[in-house]
CSV table of C-alpha atoms in Angstrom, one decimal:
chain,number,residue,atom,x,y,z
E,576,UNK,CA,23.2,8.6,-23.5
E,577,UNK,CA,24.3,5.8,-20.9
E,578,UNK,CA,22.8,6.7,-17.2
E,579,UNK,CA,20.5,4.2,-14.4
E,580,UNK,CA,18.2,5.2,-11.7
E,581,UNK,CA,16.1,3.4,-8.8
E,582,UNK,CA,12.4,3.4,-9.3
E,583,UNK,CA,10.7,2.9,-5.9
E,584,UNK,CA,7.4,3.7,-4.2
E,585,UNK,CA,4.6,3.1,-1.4
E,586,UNK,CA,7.5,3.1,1.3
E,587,UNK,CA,5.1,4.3,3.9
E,588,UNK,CA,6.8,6.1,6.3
E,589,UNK,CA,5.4,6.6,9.8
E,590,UNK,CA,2.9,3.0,9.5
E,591,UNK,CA,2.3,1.7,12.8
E,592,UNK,CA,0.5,-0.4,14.8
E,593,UNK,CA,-1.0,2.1,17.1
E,594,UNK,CA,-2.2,-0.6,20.0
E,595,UNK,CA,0.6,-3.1,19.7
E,596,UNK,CA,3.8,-3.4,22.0
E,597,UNK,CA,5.4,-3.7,18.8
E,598,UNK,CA,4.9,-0.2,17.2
E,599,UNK,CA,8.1,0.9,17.5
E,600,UNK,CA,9.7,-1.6,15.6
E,601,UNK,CA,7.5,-2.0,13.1
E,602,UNK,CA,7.5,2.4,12.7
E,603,UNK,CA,11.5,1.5,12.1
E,604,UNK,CA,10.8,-1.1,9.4
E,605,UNK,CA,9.5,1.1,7.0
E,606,UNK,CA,12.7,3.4,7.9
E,607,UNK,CA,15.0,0.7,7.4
E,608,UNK,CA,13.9,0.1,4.0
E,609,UNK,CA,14.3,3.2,2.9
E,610,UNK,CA,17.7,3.3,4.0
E,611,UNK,CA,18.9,0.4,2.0
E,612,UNK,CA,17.4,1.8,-1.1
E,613,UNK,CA,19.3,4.8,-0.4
E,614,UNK,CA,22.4,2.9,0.3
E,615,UNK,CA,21.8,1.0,-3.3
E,616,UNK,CA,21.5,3.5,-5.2
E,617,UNK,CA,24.5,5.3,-3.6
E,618,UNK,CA,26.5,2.0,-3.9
E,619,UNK,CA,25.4,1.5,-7.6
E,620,UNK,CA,25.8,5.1,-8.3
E,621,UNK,CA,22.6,6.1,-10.1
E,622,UNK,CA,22.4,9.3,-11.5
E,623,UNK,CA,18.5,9.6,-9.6
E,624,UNK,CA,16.3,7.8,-7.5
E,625,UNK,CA,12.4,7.9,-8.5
E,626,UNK,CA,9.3,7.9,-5.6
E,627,UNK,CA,6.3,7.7,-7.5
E,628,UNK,CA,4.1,8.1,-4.5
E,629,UNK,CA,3.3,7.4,-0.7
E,630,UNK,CA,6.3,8.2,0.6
E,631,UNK,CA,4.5,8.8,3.4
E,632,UNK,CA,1.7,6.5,5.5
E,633,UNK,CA,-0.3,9.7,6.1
E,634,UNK,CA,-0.1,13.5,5.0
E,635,UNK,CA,-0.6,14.4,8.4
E,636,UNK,CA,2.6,12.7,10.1
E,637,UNK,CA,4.3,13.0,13.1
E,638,UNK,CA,7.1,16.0,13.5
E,639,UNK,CA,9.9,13.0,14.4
E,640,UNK,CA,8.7,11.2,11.2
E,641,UNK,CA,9.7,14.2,9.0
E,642,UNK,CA,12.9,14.4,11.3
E,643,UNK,CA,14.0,10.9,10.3
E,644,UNK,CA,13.0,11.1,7.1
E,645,UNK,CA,15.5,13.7,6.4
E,646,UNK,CA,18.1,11.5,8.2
E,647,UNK,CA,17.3,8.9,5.9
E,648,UNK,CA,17.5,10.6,2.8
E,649,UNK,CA,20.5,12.9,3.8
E,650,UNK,CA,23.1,10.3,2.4
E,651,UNK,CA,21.3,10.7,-1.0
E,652,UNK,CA,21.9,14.5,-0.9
E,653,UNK,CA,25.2,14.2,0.2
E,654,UNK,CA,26.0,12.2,-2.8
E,655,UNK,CA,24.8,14.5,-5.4
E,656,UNK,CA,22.0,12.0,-6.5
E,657,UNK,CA,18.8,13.8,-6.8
E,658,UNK,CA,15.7,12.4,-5.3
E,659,UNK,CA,12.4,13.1,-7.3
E,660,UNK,CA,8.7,12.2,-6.3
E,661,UNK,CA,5.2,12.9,-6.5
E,662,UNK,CA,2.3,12.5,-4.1
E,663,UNK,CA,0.6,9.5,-3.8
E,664,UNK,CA,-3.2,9.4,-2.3
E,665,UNK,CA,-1.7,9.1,1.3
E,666,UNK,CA,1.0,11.9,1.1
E,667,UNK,CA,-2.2,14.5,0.8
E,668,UNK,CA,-3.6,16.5,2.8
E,669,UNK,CA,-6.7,17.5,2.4
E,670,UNK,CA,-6.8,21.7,3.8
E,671,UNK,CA,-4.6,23.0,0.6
E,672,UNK,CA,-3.7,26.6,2.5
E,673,UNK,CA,-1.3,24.7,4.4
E,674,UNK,CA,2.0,23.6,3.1
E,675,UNK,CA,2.5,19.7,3.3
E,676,UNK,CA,5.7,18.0,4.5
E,677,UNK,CA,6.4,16.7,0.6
E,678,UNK,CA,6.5,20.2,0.0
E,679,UNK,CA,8.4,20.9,2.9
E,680,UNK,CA,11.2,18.3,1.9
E,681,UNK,CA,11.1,20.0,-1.9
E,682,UNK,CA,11.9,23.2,-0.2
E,683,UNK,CA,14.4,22.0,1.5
E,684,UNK,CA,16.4,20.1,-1.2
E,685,UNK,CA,15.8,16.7,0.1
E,686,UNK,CA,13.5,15.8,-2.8
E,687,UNK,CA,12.0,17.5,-6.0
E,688,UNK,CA,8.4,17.3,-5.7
E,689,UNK,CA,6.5,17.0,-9.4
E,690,UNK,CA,3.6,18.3,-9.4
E,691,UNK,CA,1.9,19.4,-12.5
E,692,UNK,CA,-0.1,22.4,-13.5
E,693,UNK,CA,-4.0,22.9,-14.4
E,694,UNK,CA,-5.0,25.4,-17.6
E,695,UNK,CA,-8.3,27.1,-17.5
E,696,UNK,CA,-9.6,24.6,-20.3
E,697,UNK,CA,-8.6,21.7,-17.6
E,698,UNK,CA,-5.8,20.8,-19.1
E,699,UNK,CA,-2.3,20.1,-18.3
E,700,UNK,CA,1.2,22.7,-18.0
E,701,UNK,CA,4.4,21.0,-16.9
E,702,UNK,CA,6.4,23.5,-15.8
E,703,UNK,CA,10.3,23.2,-15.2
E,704,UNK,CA,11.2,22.4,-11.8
E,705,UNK,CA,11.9,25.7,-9.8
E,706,UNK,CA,14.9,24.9,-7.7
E,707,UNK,CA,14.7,27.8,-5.8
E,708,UNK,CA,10.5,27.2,-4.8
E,709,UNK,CA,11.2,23.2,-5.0
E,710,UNK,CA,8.2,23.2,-6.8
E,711,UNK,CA,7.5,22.2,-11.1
E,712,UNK,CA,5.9,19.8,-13.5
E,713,UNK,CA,9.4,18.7,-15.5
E,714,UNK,CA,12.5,18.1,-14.8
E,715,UNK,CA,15.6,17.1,-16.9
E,716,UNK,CA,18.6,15.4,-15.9
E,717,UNK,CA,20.7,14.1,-18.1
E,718,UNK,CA,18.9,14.3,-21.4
E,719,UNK,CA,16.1,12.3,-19.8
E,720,UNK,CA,12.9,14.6,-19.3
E,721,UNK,CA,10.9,13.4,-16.2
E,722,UNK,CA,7.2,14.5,-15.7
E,723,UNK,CA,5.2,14.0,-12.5
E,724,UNK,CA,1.7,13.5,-12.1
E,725,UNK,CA,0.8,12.4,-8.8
E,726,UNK,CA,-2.6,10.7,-7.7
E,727,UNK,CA,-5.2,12.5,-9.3
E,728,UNK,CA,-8.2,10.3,-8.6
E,729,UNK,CA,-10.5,7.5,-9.3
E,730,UNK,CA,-10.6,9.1,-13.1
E,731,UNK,CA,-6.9,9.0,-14.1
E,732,UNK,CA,-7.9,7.0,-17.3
E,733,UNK,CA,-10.1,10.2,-18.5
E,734,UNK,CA,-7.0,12.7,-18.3
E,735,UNK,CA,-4.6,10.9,-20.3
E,736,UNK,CA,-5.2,12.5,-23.9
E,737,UNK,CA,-4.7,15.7,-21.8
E,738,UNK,CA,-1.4,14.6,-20.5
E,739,UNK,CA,0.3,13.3,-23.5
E,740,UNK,CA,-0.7,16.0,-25.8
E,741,UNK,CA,1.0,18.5,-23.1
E,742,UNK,CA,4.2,16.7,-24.0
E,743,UNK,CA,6.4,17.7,-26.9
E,744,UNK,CA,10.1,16.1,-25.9
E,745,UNK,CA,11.4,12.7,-26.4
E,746,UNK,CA,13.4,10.9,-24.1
E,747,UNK,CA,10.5,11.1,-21.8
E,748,UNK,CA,9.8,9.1,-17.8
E,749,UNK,CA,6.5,9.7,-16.7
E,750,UNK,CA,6.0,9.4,-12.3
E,751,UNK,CA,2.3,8.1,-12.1
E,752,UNK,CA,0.6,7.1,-9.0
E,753,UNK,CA,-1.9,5.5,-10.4
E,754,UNK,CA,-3.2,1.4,-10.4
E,755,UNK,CA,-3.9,-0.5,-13.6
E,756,UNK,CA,-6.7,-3.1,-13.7
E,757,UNK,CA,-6.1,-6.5,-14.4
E,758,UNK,CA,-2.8,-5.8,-12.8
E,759,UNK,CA,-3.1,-3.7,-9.9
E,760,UNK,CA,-4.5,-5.2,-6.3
E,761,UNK,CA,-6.0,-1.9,-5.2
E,762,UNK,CA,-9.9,-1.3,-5.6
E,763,UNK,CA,-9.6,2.5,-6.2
E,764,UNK,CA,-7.5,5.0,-8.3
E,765,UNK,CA,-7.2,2.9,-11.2
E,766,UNK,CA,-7.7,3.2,-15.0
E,767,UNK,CA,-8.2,0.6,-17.6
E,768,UNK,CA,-5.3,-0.8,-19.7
E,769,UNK,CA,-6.9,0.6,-23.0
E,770,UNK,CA,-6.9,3.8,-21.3
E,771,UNK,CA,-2.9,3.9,-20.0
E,772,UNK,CA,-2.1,2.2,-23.9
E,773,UNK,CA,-1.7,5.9,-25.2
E,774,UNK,CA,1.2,6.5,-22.8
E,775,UNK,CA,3.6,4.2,-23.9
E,776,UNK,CA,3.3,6.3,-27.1
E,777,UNK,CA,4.6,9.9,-25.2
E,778,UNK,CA,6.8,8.0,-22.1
E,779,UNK,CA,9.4,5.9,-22.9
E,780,UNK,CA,9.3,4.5,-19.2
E,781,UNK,CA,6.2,5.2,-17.0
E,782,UNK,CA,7.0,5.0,-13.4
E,783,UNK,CA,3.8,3.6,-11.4
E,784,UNK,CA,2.8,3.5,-8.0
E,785,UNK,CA,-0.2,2.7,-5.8
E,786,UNK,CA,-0.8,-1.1,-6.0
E,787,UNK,CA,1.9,-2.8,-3.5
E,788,UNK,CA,2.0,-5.6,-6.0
E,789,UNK,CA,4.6,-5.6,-8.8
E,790,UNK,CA,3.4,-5.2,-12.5
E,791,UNK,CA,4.7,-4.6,-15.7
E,792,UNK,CA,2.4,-3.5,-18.5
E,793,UNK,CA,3.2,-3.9,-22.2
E,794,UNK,CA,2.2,-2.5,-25.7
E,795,UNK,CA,-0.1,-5.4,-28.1
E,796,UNK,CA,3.4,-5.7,-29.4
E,797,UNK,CA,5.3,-6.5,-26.2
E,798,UNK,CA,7.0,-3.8,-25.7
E,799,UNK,CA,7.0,-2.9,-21.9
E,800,UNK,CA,6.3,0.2,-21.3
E,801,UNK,CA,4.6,0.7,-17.3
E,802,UNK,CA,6.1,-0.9,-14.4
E,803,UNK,CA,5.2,-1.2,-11.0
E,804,UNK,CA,7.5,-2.3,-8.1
E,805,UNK,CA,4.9,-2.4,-5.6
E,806,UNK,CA,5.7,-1.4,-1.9
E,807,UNK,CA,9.3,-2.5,-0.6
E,808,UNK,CA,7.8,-4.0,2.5
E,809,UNK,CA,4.5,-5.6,3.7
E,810,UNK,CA,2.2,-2.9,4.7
E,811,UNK,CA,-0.8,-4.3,5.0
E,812,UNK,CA,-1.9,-8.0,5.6
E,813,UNK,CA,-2.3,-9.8,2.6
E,814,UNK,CA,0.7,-8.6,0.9
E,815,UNK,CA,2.5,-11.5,1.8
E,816,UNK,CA,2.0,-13.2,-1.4
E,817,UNK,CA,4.0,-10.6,-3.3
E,818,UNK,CA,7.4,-10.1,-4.3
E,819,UNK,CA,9.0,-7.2,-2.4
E,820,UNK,CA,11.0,-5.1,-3.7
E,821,UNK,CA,12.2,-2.1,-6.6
E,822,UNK,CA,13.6,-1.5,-10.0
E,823,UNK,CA,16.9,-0.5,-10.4
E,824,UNK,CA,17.2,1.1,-14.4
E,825,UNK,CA,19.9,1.4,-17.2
E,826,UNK,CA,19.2,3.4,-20.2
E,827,UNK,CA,21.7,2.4,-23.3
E,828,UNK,CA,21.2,4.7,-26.0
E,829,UNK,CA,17.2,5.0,-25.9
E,830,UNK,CA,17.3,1.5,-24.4
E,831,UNK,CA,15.3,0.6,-20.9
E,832,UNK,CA,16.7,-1.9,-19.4
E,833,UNK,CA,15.3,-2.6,-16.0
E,834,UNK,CA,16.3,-5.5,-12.9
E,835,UNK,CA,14.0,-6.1,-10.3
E,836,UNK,CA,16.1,-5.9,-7.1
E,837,UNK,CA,14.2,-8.1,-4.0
E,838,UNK,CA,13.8,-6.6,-0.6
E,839,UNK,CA,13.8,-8.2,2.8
E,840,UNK,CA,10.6,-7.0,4.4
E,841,UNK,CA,9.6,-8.2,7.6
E,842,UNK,CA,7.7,-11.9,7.8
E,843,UNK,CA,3.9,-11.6,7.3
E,844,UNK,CA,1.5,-14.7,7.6
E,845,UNK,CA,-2.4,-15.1,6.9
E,846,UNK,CA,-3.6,-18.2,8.0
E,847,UNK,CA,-7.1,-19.9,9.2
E,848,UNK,CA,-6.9,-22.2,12.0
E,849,UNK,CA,-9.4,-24.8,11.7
E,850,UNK,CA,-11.1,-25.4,15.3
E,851,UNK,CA,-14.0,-28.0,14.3
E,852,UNK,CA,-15.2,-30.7,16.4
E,853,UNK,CA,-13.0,-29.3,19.9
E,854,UNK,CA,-14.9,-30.6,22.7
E,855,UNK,CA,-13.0,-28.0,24.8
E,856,UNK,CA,-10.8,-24.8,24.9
E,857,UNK,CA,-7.8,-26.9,26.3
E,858,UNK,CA,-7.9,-29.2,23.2
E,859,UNK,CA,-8.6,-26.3,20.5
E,860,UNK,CA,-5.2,-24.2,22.5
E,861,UNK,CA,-3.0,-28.1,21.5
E,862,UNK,CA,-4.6,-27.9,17.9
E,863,UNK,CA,-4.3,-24.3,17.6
E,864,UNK,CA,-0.6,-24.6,18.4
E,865,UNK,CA,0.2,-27.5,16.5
E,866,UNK,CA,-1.4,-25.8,13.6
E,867,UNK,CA,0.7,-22.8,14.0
E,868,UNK,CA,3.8,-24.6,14.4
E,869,UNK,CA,3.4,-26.4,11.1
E,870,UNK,CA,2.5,-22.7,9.7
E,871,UNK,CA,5.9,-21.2,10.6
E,872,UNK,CA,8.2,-24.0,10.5
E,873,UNK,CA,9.8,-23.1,7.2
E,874,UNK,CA,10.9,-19.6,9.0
E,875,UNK,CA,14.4,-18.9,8.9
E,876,UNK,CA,13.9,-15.1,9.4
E,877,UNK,CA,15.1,-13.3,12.8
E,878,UNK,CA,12.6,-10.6,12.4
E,879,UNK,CA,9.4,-11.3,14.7
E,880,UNK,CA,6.9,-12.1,12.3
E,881,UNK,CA,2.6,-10.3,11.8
E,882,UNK,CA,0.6,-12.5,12.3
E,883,UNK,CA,-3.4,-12.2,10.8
E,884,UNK,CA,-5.3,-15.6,12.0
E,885,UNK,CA,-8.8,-16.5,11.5
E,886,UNK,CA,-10.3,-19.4,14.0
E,887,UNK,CA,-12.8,-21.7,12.2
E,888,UNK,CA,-15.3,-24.4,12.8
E,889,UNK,CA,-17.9,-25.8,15.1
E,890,UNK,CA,-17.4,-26.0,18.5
E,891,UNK,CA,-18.3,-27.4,22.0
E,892,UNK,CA,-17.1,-24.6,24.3
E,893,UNK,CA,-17.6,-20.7,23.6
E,894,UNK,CA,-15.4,-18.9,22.0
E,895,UNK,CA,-14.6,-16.1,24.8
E,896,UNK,CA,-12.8,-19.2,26.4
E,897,UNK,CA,-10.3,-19.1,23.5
E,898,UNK,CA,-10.0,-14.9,24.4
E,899,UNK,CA,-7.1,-12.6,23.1
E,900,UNK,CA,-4.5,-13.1,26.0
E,901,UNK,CA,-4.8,-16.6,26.3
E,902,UNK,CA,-4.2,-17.0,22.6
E,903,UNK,CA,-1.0,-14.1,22.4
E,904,UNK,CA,0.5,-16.2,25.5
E,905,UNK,CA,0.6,-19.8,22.9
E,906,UNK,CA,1.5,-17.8,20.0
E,907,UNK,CA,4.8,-16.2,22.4
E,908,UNK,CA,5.9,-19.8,23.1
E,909,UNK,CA,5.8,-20.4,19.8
E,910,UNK,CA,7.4,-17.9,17.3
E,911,UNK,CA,7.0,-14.4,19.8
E,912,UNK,CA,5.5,-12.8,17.0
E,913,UNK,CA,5.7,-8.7,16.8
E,914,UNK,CA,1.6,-8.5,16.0
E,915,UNK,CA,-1.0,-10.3,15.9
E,916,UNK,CA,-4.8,-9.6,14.7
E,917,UNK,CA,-7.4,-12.6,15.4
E,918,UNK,CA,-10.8,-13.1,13.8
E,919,UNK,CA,-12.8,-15.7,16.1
E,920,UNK,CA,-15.2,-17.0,13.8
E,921,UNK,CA,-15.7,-20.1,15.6
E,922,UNK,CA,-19.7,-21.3,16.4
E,923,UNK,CA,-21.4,-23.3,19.7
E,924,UNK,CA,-22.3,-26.4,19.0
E,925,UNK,CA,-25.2,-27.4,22.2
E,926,UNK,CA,-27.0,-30.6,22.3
E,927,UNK,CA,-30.5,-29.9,22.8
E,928,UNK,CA,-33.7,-32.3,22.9
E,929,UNK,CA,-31.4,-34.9,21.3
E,930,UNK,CA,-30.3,-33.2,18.3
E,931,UNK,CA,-27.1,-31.2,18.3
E,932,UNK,CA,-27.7,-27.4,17.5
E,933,UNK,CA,-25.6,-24.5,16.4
E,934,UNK,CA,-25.6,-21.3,17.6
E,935,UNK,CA,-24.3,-18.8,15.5
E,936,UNK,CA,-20.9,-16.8,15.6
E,937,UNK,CA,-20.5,-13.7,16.6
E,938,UNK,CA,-19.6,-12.2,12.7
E,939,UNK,CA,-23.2,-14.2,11.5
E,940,UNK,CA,-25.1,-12.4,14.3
E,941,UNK,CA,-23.9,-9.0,12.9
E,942,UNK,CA,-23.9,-9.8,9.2
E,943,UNK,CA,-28.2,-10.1,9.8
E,944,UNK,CA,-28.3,-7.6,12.2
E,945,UNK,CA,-27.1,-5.1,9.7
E,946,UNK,CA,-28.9,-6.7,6.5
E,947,UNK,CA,-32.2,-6.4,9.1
E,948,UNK,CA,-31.4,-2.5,9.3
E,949,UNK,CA,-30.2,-2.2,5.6
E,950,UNK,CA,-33.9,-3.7,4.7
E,951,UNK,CA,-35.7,-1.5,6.6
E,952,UNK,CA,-35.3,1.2,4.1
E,953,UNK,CA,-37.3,0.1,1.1
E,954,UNK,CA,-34.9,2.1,-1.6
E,955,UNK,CA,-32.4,-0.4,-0.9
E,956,UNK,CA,-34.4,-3.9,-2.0
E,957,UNK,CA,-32.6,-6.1,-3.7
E,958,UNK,CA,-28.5,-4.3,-3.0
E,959,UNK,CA,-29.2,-5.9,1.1
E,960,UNK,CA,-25.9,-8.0,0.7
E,961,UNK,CA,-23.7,-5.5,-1.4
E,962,UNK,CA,-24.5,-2.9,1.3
E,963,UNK,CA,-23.5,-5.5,4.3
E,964,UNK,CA,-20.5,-6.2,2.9
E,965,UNK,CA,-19.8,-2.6,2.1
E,966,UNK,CA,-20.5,-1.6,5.8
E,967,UNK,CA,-18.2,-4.4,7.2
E,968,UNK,CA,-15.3,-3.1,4.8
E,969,UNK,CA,-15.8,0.7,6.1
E,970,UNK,CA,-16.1,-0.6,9.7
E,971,UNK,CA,-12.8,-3.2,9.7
E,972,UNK,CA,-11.0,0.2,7.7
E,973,UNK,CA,-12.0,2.6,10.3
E,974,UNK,CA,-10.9,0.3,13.2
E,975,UNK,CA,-7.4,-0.3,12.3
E,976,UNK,CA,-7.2,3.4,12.2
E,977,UNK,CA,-5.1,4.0,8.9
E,978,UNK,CA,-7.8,4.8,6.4
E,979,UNK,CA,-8.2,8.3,4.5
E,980,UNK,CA,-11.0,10.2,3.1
E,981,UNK,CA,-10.6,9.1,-0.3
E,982,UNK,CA,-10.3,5.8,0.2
E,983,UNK,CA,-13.3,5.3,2.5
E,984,UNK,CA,-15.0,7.2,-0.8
E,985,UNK,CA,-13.2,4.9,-2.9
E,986,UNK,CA,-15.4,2.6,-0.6
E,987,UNK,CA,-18.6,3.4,-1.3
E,988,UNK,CA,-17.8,4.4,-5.3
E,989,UNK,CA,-16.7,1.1,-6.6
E,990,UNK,CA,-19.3,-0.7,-8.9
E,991,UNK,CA,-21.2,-3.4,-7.2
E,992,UNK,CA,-19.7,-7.2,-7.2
């Protein structure tokens, strides 16, 4: 048996930035990716392409977004190179008596959707695919069995005897969207590596998805066995310090050999700008520029960059002087980035009787505001800083506008730091 494939995932179609003047271009990024995956894998002539998981930003996306998502995998089609995927945690949606669009493009042939049957007992059926309904557990293409399994929650670790019993071939893939810890960036939907161990005993290659960080997990006797490409291009900040990219696969007579193949995704930098000791706003704007001129001086990318900054440091003007505008208007001189987010964390420094004083920033003042209404509840004594921090990280969620349900319970699930 000679044959390769493209493993992928977290391609996150239809992301945005909903209140930038960018959001256009940065809705086509995700696009573009996607289309030179496609035209690799039609290039390299694979005999399938793998998805494990949020192909999609949101379940609930926009009517164009499912347009161009057929455009974009159309060439795939046309080549006779099937296209399989499960759901990740963002392709969901929640009210099951409707049909989603993954379901949608299964129906339609674009992609075959894997989605895996429950028993009465709780256990697991994979049924074989149903071309006609686009719908099934299993499917085989040449001699290789693939299983799907989807995101299935914050509890994956607990279903795995349930899965590999279910499983009586050889040859076996298994499509997973599901994190590892140790390895995986994400806080939720994760199991432990002792837990996913059993695996590599069924699957001969498990296909992850979830963290947007690439991983590769082996047996105690270095065999690899999991592997994680992460997401193809930067989708949220922070992602900036991980390779980009996918796996393209060759199987040689039982033999997995995989090449990770490195994307271009669009320039992302987080940087803190340290203010401290500006008497004035005009000489924080000619530090703030320098600094940022040093930051992107290795650039040699055409694409606008996203920019995430953080001002620092102790002051003697306030920090409305150094407001949004006047900042975006230096940073468009300087590399006319496609995004920017700023976090003004910078503090007044006032001289009074004598003796220099600080007033506090803006993010200090609410920090003890909430941990003053957090206390006033006497059940939560003693959890006053876990609970501050776990308000900020719902509040800074909800504001970009991008979070789900089960991540906001994710949230408020995870153990305490």
């Amino acid at each position: 048996m000679s044959l390769s494939f493209l493993h992928t995932a977290d391609i996150h179609l239809g992301k945005t930035y909903r209140t930038s003047t960018g959001d256009t271009e940065r809705y086509e990024d995700f696009f573009r990716m996607l289309n030179n995956i496609v035209s690799d894998a039609i290039v390299e002539g694979v005999d399938f392409v793998l998805i494990a998981g949020d192909l999609f930003h949101t379940g609930q996306i926009l009517p164009r977004t499912f347009a161009r998502t057929i455009e974009t995998l159309q060439p795939l089609r046309d080549s006779g190179i099937p296209c399989i995927a499960v759901e990740g945690n963002h392709d969901w949606i929640h009210r099951r008596d409707s049909i989603s669009w993954m379901e949608a493009l299964s129906q339609m042939g674009y992609i075959h959707l894997l989605r895996p049957s429950r028993t009465e007992t709780g256990g697991y059926r994979f049924d074989s695919f149903d071309y006609d309904q686009g719908m099934g557990g299993h499917i085989e293409v040449n001699g290789l069995n693939i299983y799907g399994l989807g995101y299935i929650g914050t509890q994956a670790g607990a279903h795995v005897s349930r899965i590999c019993e279910t499983v009586t071939t050889t040859n076996n893939i298994l499509l997973f969207h599901v994190g590892v810890w140790n390895y995986s960036p994400v806080e939720i939907g994760n199991m432990k590596p002792e837990e996913a161990l059993p695996l590599a005993e069924v699957f001969d290659y498990v296909a992850l998805g979830h963290g947007h960080k690439p991983y590769i997990i082996a047996t105690p006797e270095g065999r690899p066995y999991a592997f994680n490409p992460g997401s193809p291009e930067c989708v949220n900040f922070g992602e900036e310090r991980y390779d980009k990219g996918y796996y393209l696969v060759t199987v040689e007579d039982g033999v997995f050999t995989h090449e990770f193949r490195p994307t271009n995704p669009r320039p992302m930098v987080v940087t803190a700008i340290d203010l401290d000791g500006a008497a004035d706003a005009e000489a924080a704007i000619v530090r703030f520029r320098d600094r940022i001129t040093a930051k992107i001086a290795s650039f040699s990318d055409d694409l606008q960059p996203l920019l995430e900054i953080k001002l620092t440091g102790r002051v003697g003007f306030h920090p409305f002087e150094l407001g949004r505008e006047r900042l975006r208007l230096a940073l468009e001189e300087i590399c006319n980035p496609l995004h920017v987010e700023i976090k003004n964390h910078l503090s007044l420094v006032t001289a009074g009787g004598g003796a220099e004083t600080e007033k506090k920033s803006l993010a200090e003042i609410e920090r003890e505001v909430l941990r003053e209404l957090v206390s006033a509840k006497s059940e939560y004594k003693g959890r006053e800083d876990e609970l501050v921090r776990l308000s900020l990280a719902i509040r800074d969620q909800v504001l970009k506008g991008e979070v789900d349900g089960e991540e906001l319970l994710g949230l408020l699930m995870r153990e305490p730091a």
